[in-house]
mmCIF file with all atom_site columns, C-alpha atoms in Angstrom:
data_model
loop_
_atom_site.group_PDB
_atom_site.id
_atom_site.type_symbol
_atom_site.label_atom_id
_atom_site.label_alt_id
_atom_site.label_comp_id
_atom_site.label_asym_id
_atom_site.label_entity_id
_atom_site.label_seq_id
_atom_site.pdbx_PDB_ins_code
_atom_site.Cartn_x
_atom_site.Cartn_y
_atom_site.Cartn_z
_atom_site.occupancy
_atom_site.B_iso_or_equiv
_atom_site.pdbx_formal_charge
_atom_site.auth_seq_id
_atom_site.auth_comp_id
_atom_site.auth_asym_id
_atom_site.auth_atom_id
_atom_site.pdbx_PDB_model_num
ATOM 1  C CA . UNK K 1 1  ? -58.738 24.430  -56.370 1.00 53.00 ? 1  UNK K CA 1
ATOM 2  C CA . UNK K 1 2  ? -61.944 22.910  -54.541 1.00 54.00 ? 2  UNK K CA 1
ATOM 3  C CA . UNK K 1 3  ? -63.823 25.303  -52.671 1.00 66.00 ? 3  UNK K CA 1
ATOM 4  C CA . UNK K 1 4  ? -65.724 23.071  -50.486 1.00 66.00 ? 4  UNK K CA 1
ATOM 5  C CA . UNK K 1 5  ? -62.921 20.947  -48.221 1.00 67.00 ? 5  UNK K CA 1
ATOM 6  C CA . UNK K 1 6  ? -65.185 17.396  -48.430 1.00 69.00 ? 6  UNK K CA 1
ATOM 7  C CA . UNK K 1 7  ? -65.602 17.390  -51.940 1.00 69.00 ? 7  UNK K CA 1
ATOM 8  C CA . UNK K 1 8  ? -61.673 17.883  -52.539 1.00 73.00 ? 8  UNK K CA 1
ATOM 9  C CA . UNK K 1 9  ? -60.927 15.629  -49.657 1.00 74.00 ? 9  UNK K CA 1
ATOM 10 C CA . UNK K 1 10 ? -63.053 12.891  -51.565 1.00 75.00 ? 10 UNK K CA 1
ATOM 11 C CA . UNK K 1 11 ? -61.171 13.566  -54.905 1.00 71.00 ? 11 UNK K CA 1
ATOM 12 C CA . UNK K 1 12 ? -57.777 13.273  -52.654 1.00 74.00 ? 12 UNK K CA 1
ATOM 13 C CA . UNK K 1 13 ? -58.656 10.093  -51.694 1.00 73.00 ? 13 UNK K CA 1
ATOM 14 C CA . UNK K 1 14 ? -60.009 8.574   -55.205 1.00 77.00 ? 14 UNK K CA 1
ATOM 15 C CA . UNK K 1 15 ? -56.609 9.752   -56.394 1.00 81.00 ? 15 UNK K CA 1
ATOM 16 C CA . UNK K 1 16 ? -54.911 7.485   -53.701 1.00 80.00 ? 16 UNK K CA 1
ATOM 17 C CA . UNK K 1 17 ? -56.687 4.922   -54.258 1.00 83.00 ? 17 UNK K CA 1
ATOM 18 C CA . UNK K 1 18 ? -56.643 5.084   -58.018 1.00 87.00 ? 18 UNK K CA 1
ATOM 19 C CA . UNK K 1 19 ? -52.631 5.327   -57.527 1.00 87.00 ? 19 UNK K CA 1
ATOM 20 C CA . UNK K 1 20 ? -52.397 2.574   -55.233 1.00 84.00 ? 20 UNK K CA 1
ATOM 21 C CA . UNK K 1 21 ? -54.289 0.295   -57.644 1.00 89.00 ? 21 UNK K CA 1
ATOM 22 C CA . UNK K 1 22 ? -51.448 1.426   -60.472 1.00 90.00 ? 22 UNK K CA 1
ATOM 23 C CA . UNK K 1 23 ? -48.662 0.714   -58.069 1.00 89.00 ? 23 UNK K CA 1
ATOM 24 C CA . UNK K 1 24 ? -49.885 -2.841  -57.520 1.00 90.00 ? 24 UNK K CA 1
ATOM 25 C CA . UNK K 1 25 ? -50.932 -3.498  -61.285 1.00 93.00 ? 25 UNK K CA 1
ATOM 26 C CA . UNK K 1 26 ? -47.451 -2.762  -62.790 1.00 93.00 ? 26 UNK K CA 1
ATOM 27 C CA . UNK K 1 27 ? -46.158 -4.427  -59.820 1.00 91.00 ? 27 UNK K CA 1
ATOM 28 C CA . UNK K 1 28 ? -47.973 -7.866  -61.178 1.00 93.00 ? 28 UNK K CA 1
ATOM 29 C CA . UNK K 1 29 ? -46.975 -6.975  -64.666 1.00 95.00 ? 29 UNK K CA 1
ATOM 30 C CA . UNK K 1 30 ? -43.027 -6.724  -63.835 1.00 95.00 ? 30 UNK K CA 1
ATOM 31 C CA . UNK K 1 31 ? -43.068 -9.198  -61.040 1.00 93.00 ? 31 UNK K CA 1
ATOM 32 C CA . UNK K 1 32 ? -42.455 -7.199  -58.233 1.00 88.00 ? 32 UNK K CA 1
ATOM 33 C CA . UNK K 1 33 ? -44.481 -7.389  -54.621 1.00 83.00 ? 33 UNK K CA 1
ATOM 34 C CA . UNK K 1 34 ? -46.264 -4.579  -53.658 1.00 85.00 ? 34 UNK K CA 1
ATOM 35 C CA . UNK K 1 35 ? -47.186 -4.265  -50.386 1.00 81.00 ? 35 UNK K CA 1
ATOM 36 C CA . UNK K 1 36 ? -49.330 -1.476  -48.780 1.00 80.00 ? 36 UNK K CA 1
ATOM 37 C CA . UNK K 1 37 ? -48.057 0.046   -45.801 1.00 81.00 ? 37 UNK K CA 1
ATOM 38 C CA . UNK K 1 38 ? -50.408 2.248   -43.531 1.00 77.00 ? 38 UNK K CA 1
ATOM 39 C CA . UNK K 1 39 ? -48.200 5.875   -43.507 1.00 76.00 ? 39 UNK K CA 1
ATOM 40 C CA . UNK K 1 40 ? -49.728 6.567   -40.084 1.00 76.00 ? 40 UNK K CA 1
ATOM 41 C CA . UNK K 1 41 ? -46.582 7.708   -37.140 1.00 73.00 ? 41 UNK K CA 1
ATOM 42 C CA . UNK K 1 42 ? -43.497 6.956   -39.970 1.00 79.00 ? 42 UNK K CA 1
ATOM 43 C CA . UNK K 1 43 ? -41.696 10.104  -39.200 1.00 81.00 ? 43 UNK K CA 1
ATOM 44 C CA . UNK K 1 44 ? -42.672 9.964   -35.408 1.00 84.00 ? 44 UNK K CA 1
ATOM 45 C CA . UNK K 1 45 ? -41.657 6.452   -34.106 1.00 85.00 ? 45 UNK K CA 1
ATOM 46 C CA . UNK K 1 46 ? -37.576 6.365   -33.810 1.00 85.00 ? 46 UNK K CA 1
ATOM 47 C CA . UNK K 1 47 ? -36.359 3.940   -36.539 1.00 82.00 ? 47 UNK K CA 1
ATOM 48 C CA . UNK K 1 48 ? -33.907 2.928   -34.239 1.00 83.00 ? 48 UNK K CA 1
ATOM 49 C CA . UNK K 1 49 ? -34.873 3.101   -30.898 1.00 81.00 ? 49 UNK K CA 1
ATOM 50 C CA . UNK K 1 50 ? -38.659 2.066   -31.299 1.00 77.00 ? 50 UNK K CA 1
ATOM 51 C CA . UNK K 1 51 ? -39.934 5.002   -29.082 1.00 81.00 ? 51 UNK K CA 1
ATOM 52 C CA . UNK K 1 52 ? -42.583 7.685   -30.529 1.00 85.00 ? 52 UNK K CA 1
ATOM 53 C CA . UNK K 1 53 ? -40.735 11.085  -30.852 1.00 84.00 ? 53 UNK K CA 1
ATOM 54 C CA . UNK K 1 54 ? -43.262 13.593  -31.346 1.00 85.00 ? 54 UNK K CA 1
ATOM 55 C CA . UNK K 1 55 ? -42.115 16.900  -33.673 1.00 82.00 ? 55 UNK K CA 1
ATOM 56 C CA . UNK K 1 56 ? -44.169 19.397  -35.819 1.00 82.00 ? 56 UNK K CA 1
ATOM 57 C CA . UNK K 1 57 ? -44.748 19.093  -39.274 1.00 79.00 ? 57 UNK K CA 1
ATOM 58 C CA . UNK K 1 58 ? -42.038 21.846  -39.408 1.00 84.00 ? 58 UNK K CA 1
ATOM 59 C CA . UNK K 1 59 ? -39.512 20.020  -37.920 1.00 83.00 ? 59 UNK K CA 1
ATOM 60 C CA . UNK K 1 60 ? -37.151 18.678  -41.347 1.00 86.00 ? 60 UNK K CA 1
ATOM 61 C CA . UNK K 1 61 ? -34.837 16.572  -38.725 1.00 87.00 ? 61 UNK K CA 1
ATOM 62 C CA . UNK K 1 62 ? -35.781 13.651  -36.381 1.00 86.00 ? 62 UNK K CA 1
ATOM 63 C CA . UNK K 1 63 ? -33.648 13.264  -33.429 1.00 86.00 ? 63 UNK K CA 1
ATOM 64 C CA . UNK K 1 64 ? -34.876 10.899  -30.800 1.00 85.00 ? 64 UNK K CA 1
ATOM 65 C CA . UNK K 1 65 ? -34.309 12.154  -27.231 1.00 84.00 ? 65 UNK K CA 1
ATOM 66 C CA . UNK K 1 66 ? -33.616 8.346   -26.052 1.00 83.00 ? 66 UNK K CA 1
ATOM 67 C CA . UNK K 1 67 ? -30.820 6.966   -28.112 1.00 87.00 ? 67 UNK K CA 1
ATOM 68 C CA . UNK K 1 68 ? -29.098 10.628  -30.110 1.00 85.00 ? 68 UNK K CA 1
ATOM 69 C CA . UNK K 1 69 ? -30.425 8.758   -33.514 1.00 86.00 ? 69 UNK K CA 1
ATOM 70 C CA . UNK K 1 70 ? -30.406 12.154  -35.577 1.00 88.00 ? 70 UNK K CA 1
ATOM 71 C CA . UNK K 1 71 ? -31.513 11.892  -39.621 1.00 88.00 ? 71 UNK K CA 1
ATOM 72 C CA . UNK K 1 72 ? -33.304 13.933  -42.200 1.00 89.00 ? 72 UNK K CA 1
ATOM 73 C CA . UNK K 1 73 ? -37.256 13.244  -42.203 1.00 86.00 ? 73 UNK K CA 1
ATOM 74 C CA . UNK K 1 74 ? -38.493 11.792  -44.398 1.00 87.00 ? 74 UNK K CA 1
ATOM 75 C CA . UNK K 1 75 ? -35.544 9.611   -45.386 1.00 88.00 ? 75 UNK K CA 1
ATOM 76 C CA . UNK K 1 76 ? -36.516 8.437   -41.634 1.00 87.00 ? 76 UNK K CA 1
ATOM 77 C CA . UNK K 1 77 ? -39.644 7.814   -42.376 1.00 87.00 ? 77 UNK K CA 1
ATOM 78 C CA . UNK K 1 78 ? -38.687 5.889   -45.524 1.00 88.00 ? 78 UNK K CA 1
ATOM 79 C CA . UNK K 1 79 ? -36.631 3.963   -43.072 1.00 88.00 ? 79 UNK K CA 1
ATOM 80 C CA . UNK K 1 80 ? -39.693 3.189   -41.105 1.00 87.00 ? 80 UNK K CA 1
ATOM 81 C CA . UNK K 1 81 ? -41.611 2.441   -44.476 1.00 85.00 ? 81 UNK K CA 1
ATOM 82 C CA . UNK K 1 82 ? -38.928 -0.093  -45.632 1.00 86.00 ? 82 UNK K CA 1
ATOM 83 C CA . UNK K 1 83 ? -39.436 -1.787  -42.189 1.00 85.00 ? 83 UNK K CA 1
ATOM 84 C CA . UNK K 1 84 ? -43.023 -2.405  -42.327 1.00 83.00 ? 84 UNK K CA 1
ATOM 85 C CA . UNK K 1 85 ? -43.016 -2.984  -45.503 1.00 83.00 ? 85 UNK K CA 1
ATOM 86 C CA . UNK K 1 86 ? -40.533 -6.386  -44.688 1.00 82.00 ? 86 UNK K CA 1
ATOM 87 C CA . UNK K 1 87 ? -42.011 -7.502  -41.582 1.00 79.00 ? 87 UNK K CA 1
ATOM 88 C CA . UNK K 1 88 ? -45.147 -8.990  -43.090 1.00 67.00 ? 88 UNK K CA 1
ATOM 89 C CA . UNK K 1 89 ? -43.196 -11.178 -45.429 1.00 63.00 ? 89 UNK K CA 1
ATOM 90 C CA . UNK K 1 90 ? -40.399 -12.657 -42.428 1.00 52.00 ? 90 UNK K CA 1
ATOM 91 C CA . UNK K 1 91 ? -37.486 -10.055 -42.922 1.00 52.00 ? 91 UNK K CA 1
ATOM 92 C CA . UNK K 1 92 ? -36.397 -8.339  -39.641 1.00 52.00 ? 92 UNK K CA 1
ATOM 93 C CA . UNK K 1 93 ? -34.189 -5.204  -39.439 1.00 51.00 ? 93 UNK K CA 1
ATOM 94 C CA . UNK K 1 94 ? -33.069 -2.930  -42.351 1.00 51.00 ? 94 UNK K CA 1
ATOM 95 C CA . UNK K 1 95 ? -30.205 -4.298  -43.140 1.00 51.00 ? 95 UNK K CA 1
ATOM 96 C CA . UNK K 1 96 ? -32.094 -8.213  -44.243 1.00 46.00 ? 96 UNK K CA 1
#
């Protein structure tokens, strides 16, 4: 463990990036497209309402106060990853 919170915050992020550039080399090399999705607000905004619920990192279960949409959180927010991931390349919805 890093004792000084920069330093391991710096080798946090050259991890990331160093995994990111894997992700999109084997992509290439098996023909798959990889694109990069920011993570920022994928657990909070509803995947199927559209509205920003806002819960603690605690919180295992997003329910959205607007429409009753209730699901585990992070398959949620692999919901919400799936969708940005499409919309760049022309797909709309999940289920395209």
């Amino acid at each position: 463990m890093v004792k000084n919170r920069h330093l391991s915050k710096s080798i946090a992020d050259a991890l990331w990036t160093q995994f990111c550039s894997w992700v999109e080399y084997f992509g290439k090399v098996f023909g798959f497209v990889t694109v990069p999705v920011p993570p920022h607000d994928t657990s909070q905004n509803c995947s199927n309402f559209g509205d920003v619920v806002k819960k603690s990192l605690s919180s295992r279960t997003h329910t959205c106060y607007h429409c009753g949409h209730t699901q585990d959180r992070d398959g949620h927010a692999a919901r919400n990853f799936l969708e940005k991931a499409l919309s760049p390349v022309g797909y709309i919805g999940i289920n395209a």
